[in-house]
Coordinates of C-alpha atoms in Angstrom, one line a residue:
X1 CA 32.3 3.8 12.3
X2 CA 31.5 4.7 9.1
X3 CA 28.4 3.8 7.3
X4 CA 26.5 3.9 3.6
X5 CA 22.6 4.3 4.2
X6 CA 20.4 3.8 0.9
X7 CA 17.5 6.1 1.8
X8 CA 14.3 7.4 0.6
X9 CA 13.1 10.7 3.3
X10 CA 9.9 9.6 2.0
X11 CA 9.9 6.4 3.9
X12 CA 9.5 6.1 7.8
X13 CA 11.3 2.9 7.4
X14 CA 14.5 4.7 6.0
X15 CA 14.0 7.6 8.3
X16 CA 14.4 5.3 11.5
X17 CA 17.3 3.8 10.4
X18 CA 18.9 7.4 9.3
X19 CA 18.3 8.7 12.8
X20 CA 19.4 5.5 14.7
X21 CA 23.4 6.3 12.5
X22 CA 22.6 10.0 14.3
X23 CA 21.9 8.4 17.9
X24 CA 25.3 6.3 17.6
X25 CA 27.5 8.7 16.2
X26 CA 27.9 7.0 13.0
X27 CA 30.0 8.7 10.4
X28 CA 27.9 8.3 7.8
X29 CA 26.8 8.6 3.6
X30 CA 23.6 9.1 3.0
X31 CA 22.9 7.9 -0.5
X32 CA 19.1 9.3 -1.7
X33 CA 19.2 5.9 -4.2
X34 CA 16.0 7.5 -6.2
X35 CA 18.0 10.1 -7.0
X36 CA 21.6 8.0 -7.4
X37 CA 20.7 4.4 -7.7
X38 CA 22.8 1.9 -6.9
X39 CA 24.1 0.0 -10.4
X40 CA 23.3 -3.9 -10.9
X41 CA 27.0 -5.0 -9.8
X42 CA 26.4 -3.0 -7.0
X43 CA 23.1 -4.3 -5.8
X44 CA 24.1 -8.2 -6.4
X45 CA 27.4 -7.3 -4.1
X46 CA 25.0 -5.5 -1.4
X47 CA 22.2 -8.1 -1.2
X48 CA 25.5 -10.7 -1.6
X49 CA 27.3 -9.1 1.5
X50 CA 24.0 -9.2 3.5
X51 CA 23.4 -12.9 2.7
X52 CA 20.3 -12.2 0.8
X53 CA 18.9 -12.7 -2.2
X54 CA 17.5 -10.1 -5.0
X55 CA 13.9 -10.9 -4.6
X56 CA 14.7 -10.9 -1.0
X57 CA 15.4 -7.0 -1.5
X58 CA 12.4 -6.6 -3.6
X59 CA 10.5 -4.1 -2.7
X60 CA 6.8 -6.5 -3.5
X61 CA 3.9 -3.8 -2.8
X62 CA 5.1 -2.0 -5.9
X63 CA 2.8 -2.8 -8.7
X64 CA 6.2 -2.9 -11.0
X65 CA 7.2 -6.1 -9.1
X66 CA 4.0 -7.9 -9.7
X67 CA 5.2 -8.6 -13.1
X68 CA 8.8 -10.4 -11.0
X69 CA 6.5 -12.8 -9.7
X70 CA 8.9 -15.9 -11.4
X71 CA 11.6 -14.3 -12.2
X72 CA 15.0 -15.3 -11.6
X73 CA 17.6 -12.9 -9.9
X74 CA 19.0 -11.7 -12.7
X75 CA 15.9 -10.2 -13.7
X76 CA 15.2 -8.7 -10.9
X77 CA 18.4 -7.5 -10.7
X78 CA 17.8 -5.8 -14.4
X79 CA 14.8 -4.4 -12.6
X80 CA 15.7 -3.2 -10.2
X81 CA 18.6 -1.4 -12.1
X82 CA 15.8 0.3 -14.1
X83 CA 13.4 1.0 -11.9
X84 CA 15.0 1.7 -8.4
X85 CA 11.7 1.9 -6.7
X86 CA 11.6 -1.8 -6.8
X87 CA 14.6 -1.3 -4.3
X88 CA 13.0 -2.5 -0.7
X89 CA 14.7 0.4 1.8
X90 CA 17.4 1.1 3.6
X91 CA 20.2 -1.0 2.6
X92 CA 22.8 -0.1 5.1
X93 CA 26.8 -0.9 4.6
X94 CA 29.4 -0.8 7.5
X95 CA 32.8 -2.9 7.9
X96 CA 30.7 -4.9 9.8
X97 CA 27.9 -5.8 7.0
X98 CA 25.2 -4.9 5.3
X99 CA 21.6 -5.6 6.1
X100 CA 18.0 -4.1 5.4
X101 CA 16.6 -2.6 8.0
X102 CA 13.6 -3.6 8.2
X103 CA 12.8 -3.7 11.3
X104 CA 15.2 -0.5 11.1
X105 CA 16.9 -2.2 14.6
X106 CA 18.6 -4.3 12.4
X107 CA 21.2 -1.3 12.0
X108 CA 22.5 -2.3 15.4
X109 CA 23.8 -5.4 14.2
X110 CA 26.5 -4.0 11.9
X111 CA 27.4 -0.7 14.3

């Protein structure tokens, strides 16, 4: 099985979900998306693939998405692009899916 994880080591969230790939065996990517964010197209096919929407995937406690409050998906989208903070974590991609793990047991699903 092989797998794309959007992760921030920062966040337990992420973390979890990083070491659950490790407990199954998971051939796995491990994209730091702070470092290399993910581009606009490649968010809307992500959040797309896991049946969600953008704001869905916003990450809301940041104070930068306070200002998204009515904004439509493309915006956030934009945002998102810019500011990759505003990315809730991880995003995680198999042949199976994609979903966010939060909880991080959501990984299961798509292993």
């Amino acid at each position: 099985m092989k797998a794309t994880i959007w992760h921030n080591p920062r966040c337990s969230k992420s973390r979890e979900a990083l070491a659950i790939l490790q407990e199954a065996g998971a051939e796995f990517e491990v994209v730091e998306y702070l470092k290399a964010p993910p581009s606009r197209d490649e968010l809307k096919a992500l959040y797309a693939a896991a049946g969600m929407t953008p704001r869905q995937g916003l990450r809301a406690a940041e104070d930068a998405a306070k200002a998204l409050k009515g904004a439509d998906d493309d915006a956030i989208l934009d945002a998102m692009a810019a500011n990759p903070i505003l990315i809730e974590r991880p995003l995680v991609e198999t042949a199976k899916g994609v979903v966010l793990g939060r909880p991080p047991e959501k990984v299961r699903t798509i292993l």
